[in-house]
């Protein structure tokens, strides 16, 4: 078992013409589950309380360390010296479509790396929905919750 007839990664090989054991994927190769992931990315789920709960959970785990629990860009990693991200509460990011947030999670943005390997497509939409909720809550007025009138001190 210890001694096996096999190639280590990047070991030279005379079997293939290019002389390496690490062969590139044939053109047109599709990884298992890729088509389903692409479909989930193209098709936003309905926004429900359960989706927002999932989004909050994933956001708190993966995004809050830099973006802060409320999205102002002052998370703990930033406190330790990582470049600060922009606040979600700027006019530009409030006007950005939900897909922009999903795209940033998928591809990364500037110094922010991609979270595609950690946050699957449905959860990306859930995080985008939760960011929208954070933005709305920061700019809410009494008119948005008329039933609260009279109950506030
Ligand atoms: C390790 C720190 C870090 C984490 C974790 C992180 N980000 Fe970022 N994010 C950044 C930084 C820094 C920028 C600014 C990048 C730049 O402009 O170069 C940024 C930028 C952004 C932007 C703004 C893009 C724009 O149009 O300006 C969005 C949206 C965003 N991140 C979403 C997320 C989401 C959603 C998550 C969680 C899945 C996340 N980020 C996790 C550091 C992070």
CSV table of N, CA and C and ligand atoms in Angstrom, one decimal, residues 58-59 61-67 77-78 82-86 88 92-93 96 100-102 104-105 109-113 115 119 124 127-128 131, ligand 1:
chain,number,residue,atom,x,y,z
A,58,UNK,N,-26.1,33.2,7.2
A,58,UNK,CA,-25.0,33.1,6.3
A,58,UNK,C,-24.2,34.4,6.4
A,59,UNK,N,-24.9,35.6,6.4
A,59,UNK,CA,-24.3,36.9,6.4
A,59,UNK,C,-23.4,37.0,7.7
A,61,UNK,N,-22.1,34.7,9.4
A,61,UNK,CA,-20.9,33.9,9.4
A,61,UNK,C,-19.9,34.4,8.4
A,62,UNK,N,-20.3,34.7,7.2
A,62,UNK,CA,-19.3,34.9,6.1
A,62,UNK,C,-19.0,36.4,5.8
A,63,UNK,N,-19.9,37.3,6.1
A,63,UNK,CA,-19.7,38.7,5.6
A,63,UNK,C,-19.4,39.6,6.8
A,64,UNK,N,-20.1,39.4,8.0
A,64,UNK,CA,-19.9,40.3,9.1
A,64,UNK,C,-18.5,40.5,9.6
A,65,UNK,N,-17.6,39.5,9.4
A,65,UNK,CA,-16.2,39.7,9.9
A,65,UNK,C,-15.6,41.0,9.3
A,66,UNK,N,-16.0,41.3,8.1
A,66,UNK,CA,-15.4,42.5,7.4
A,66,UNK,C,-16.5,43.6,7.3
A,67,UNK,N,-17.7,43.2,6.9
A,67,UNK,CA,-18.7,44.3,6.6
A,67,UNK,C,-19.4,44.7,7.9
A,77,UNK,N,-12.3,42.1,11.3
A,77,UNK,CA,-11.1,41.9,10.5
A,77,UNK,C,-10.6,43.3,10.1
A,78,UNK,N,-11.5,44.2,9.8
A,78,UNK,CA,-11.1,45.6,9.5
A,78,UNK,C,-10.5,46.3,10.7
A,82,UNK,N,-7.5,44.9,7.9
A,82,UNK,CA,-7.9,44.6,6.5
A,82,UNK,C,-8.5,45.9,5.9
A,83,UNK,N,-8.3,46.1,4.6
A,83,UNK,CA,-8.9,47.3,4.0
A,83,UNK,C,-10.4,47.4,4.2
A,84,UNK,N,-10.9,48.5,4.6
A,84,UNK,CA,-12.4,48.6,4.9
A,84,UNK,C,-13.2,48.6,3.7
A,85,UNK,N,-14.3,47.7,3.7
A,85,UNK,CA,-15.2,47.7,2.5
A,85,UNK,C,-16.1,48.9,2.6
A,86,UNK,N,-16.8,49.3,1.5
A,86,UNK,CA,-17.7,50.4,1.5
A,86,UNK,C,-19.0,50.0,2.4
A,88,UNK,N,-22.8,49.4,3.1
A,88,UNK,CA,-24.0,49.0,2.3
A,88,UNK,C,-25.0,50.2,2.3
A,92,UNK,N,-25.1,54.6,-3.6
A,92,UNK,CA,-24.7,53.7,-4.7
A,92,UNK,C,-25.1,52.3,-4.4
A,93,UNK,N,-24.8,51.7,-3.2
A,93,UNK,CA,-25.1,50.3,-3.0
A,93,UNK,C,-26.6,50.1,-2.6
A,96,UNK,N,-28.0,49.7,-6.0
A,96,UNK,CA,-27.6,48.5,-6.8
A,96,UNK,C,-28.6,47.4,-6.8
A,100,UNK,N,-26.2,42.4,-8.1
A,100,UNK,CA,-24.9,42.9,-7.9
A,100,UNK,C,-24.3,42.2,-6.7
A,101,UNK,N,-25.0,42.1,-5.6
A,101,UNK,CA,-24.5,41.4,-4.4
A,101,UNK,C,-24.2,40.0,-4.6
A,102,UNK,N,-25.1,39.3,-5.4
A,102,UNK,CA,-24.9,37.9,-5.7
A,102,UNK,C,-23.6,37.8,-6.6
A,104,UNK,N,-21.0,39.8,-6.6
A,104,UNK,CA,-19.8,40.1,-5.8
A,104,UNK,C,-19.5,38.8,-5.0
A,105,UNK,N,-20.5,38.1,-4.4
A,105,UNK,CA,-20.2,36.9,-3.7
A,105,UNK,C,-19.6,35.9,-4.6
A,109,UNK,N,-14.6,41.0,-5.5
A,109,UNK,CA,-14.7,42.4,-6.0
A,109,UNK,C,-13.4,43.1,-5.4
A,110,UNK,N,-12.5,43.6,-6.3
A,110,UNK,CA,-11.3,44.2,-5.8
A,110,UNK,C,-10.5,43.3,-4.9
A,111,UNK,N,-10.2,43.8,-3.7
A,111,UNK,CA,-9.4,43.0,-2.8
A,111,UNK,C,-10.3,41.9,-2.1
A,112,UNK,N,-11.6,42.0,-2.2
A,112,UNK,CA,-12.5,40.9,-1.6
A,112,UNK,C,-12.5,39.7,-2.5
A,113,UNK,N,-12.1,38.6,-1.9
A,113,UNK,CA,-12.1,37.3,-2.7
A,113,UNK,C,-13.5,36.7,-2.9
A,115,UNK,N,-16.6,34.2,-2.6
A,115,UNK,CA,-17.1,33.3,-1.6
A,115,UNK,C,-17.9,32.2,-2.3
A,119,UNK,N,-20.4,29.7,-0.2
A,119,UNK,CA,-21.8,30.1,-0.2
A,119,UNK,C,-22.5,29.7,-1.5
A,124,UNK,N,-26.6,32.7,-1.7
A,124,UNK,CA,-26.2,34.0,-2.1
A,124,UNK,C,-27.4,34.9,-2.3
A,127,UNK,N,-28.5,35.9,1.2
A,127,UNK,CA,-27.6,37.0,1.7
A,127,UNK,C,-28.0,38.3,1.1
A,128,UNK,N,-28.2,38.3,-0.2
A,128,UNK,CA,-28.6,39.6,-0.9
A,128,UNK,C,-29.9,40.1,-0.3
A,131,UNK,N,-29.2,41.6,3.1
A,131,UNK,CA,-28.5,43.0,2.9
A,131,UNK,C,-29.6,44.0,2.6
B,1,LIG,C1,-12.2,39.5,4.4
B,1,LIG,C2,-13.1,40.7,4.4
B,1,LIG,C3,-14.4,40.6,3.6
B,1,LIG,C4,-15.4,39.6,3.8
B,1,LIG,C5,-15.4,38.4,4.7
B,1,LIG,C6,-16.4,40.0,2.8
B,1,LIG,N1,-16.1,41.1,2.2
B,1,LIG,FE1,-17.2,42.1,0.8
B,1,LIG,N2,-15.7,43.5,0.6
B,1,LIG,C7,-14.5,43.5,1.3
B,1,LIG,C8,-13.7,44.6,0.8
B,1,LIG,C9,-12.4,45.0,1.4
B,1,LIG,C10,-14.4,45.3,-0.2
B,1,LIG,C11,-14.0,46.5,-1.0
B,1,LIG,C12,-13.2,45.9,-2.2
B,1,LIG,C13,-12.6,46.9,-3.1
B,1,LIG,O1,-13.2,47.9,-3.4
B,1,LIG,O2,-11.4,46.6,-3.5
B,1,LIG,C14,-15.7,44.6,-0.3
B,1,LIG,C15,-16.7,44.9,-1.1
B,1,LIG,C16,-18.0,44.3,-1.1
B,1,LIG,C17,-19.1,44.9,-1.8
B,1,LIG,C18,-19.2,46.2,-2.6
B,1,LIG,C19,-19.0,46.1,-4.1
B,1,LIG,C20,-19.1,47.5,-4.7
B,1,LIG,O3,-19.9,47.6,-5.6
B,1,LIG,O4,-18.5,48.4,-4.2
B,1,LIG,C21,-20.2,44.0,-1.6
B,1,LIG,C22,-21.6,44.1,-2.1
B,1,LIG,C23,-19.7,42.9,-0.8
B,1,LIG,N3,-18.3,43.2,-0.5
B,1,LIG,C24,-20.4,41.9,-0.3
B,1,LIG,C25,-19.9,40.9,0.5
B,1,LIG,C26,-20.7,39.8,1.0
B,1,LIG,C27,-22.2,39.5,0.6
B,1,LIG,C28,-19.9,39.0,1.8
B,1,LIG,C29,-20.3,37.7,2.5
B,1,LIG,C30,-20.6,36.6,1.6
B,1,LIG,C31,-18.6,39.7,1.9
B,1,LIG,N4,-18.7,40.8,1.1
B,1,LIG,C32,-17.6,39.2,2.6
B,1,LIG,C33,-14.1,42.6,2.3
B,1,LIG,C34,-14.8,41.5,2.6
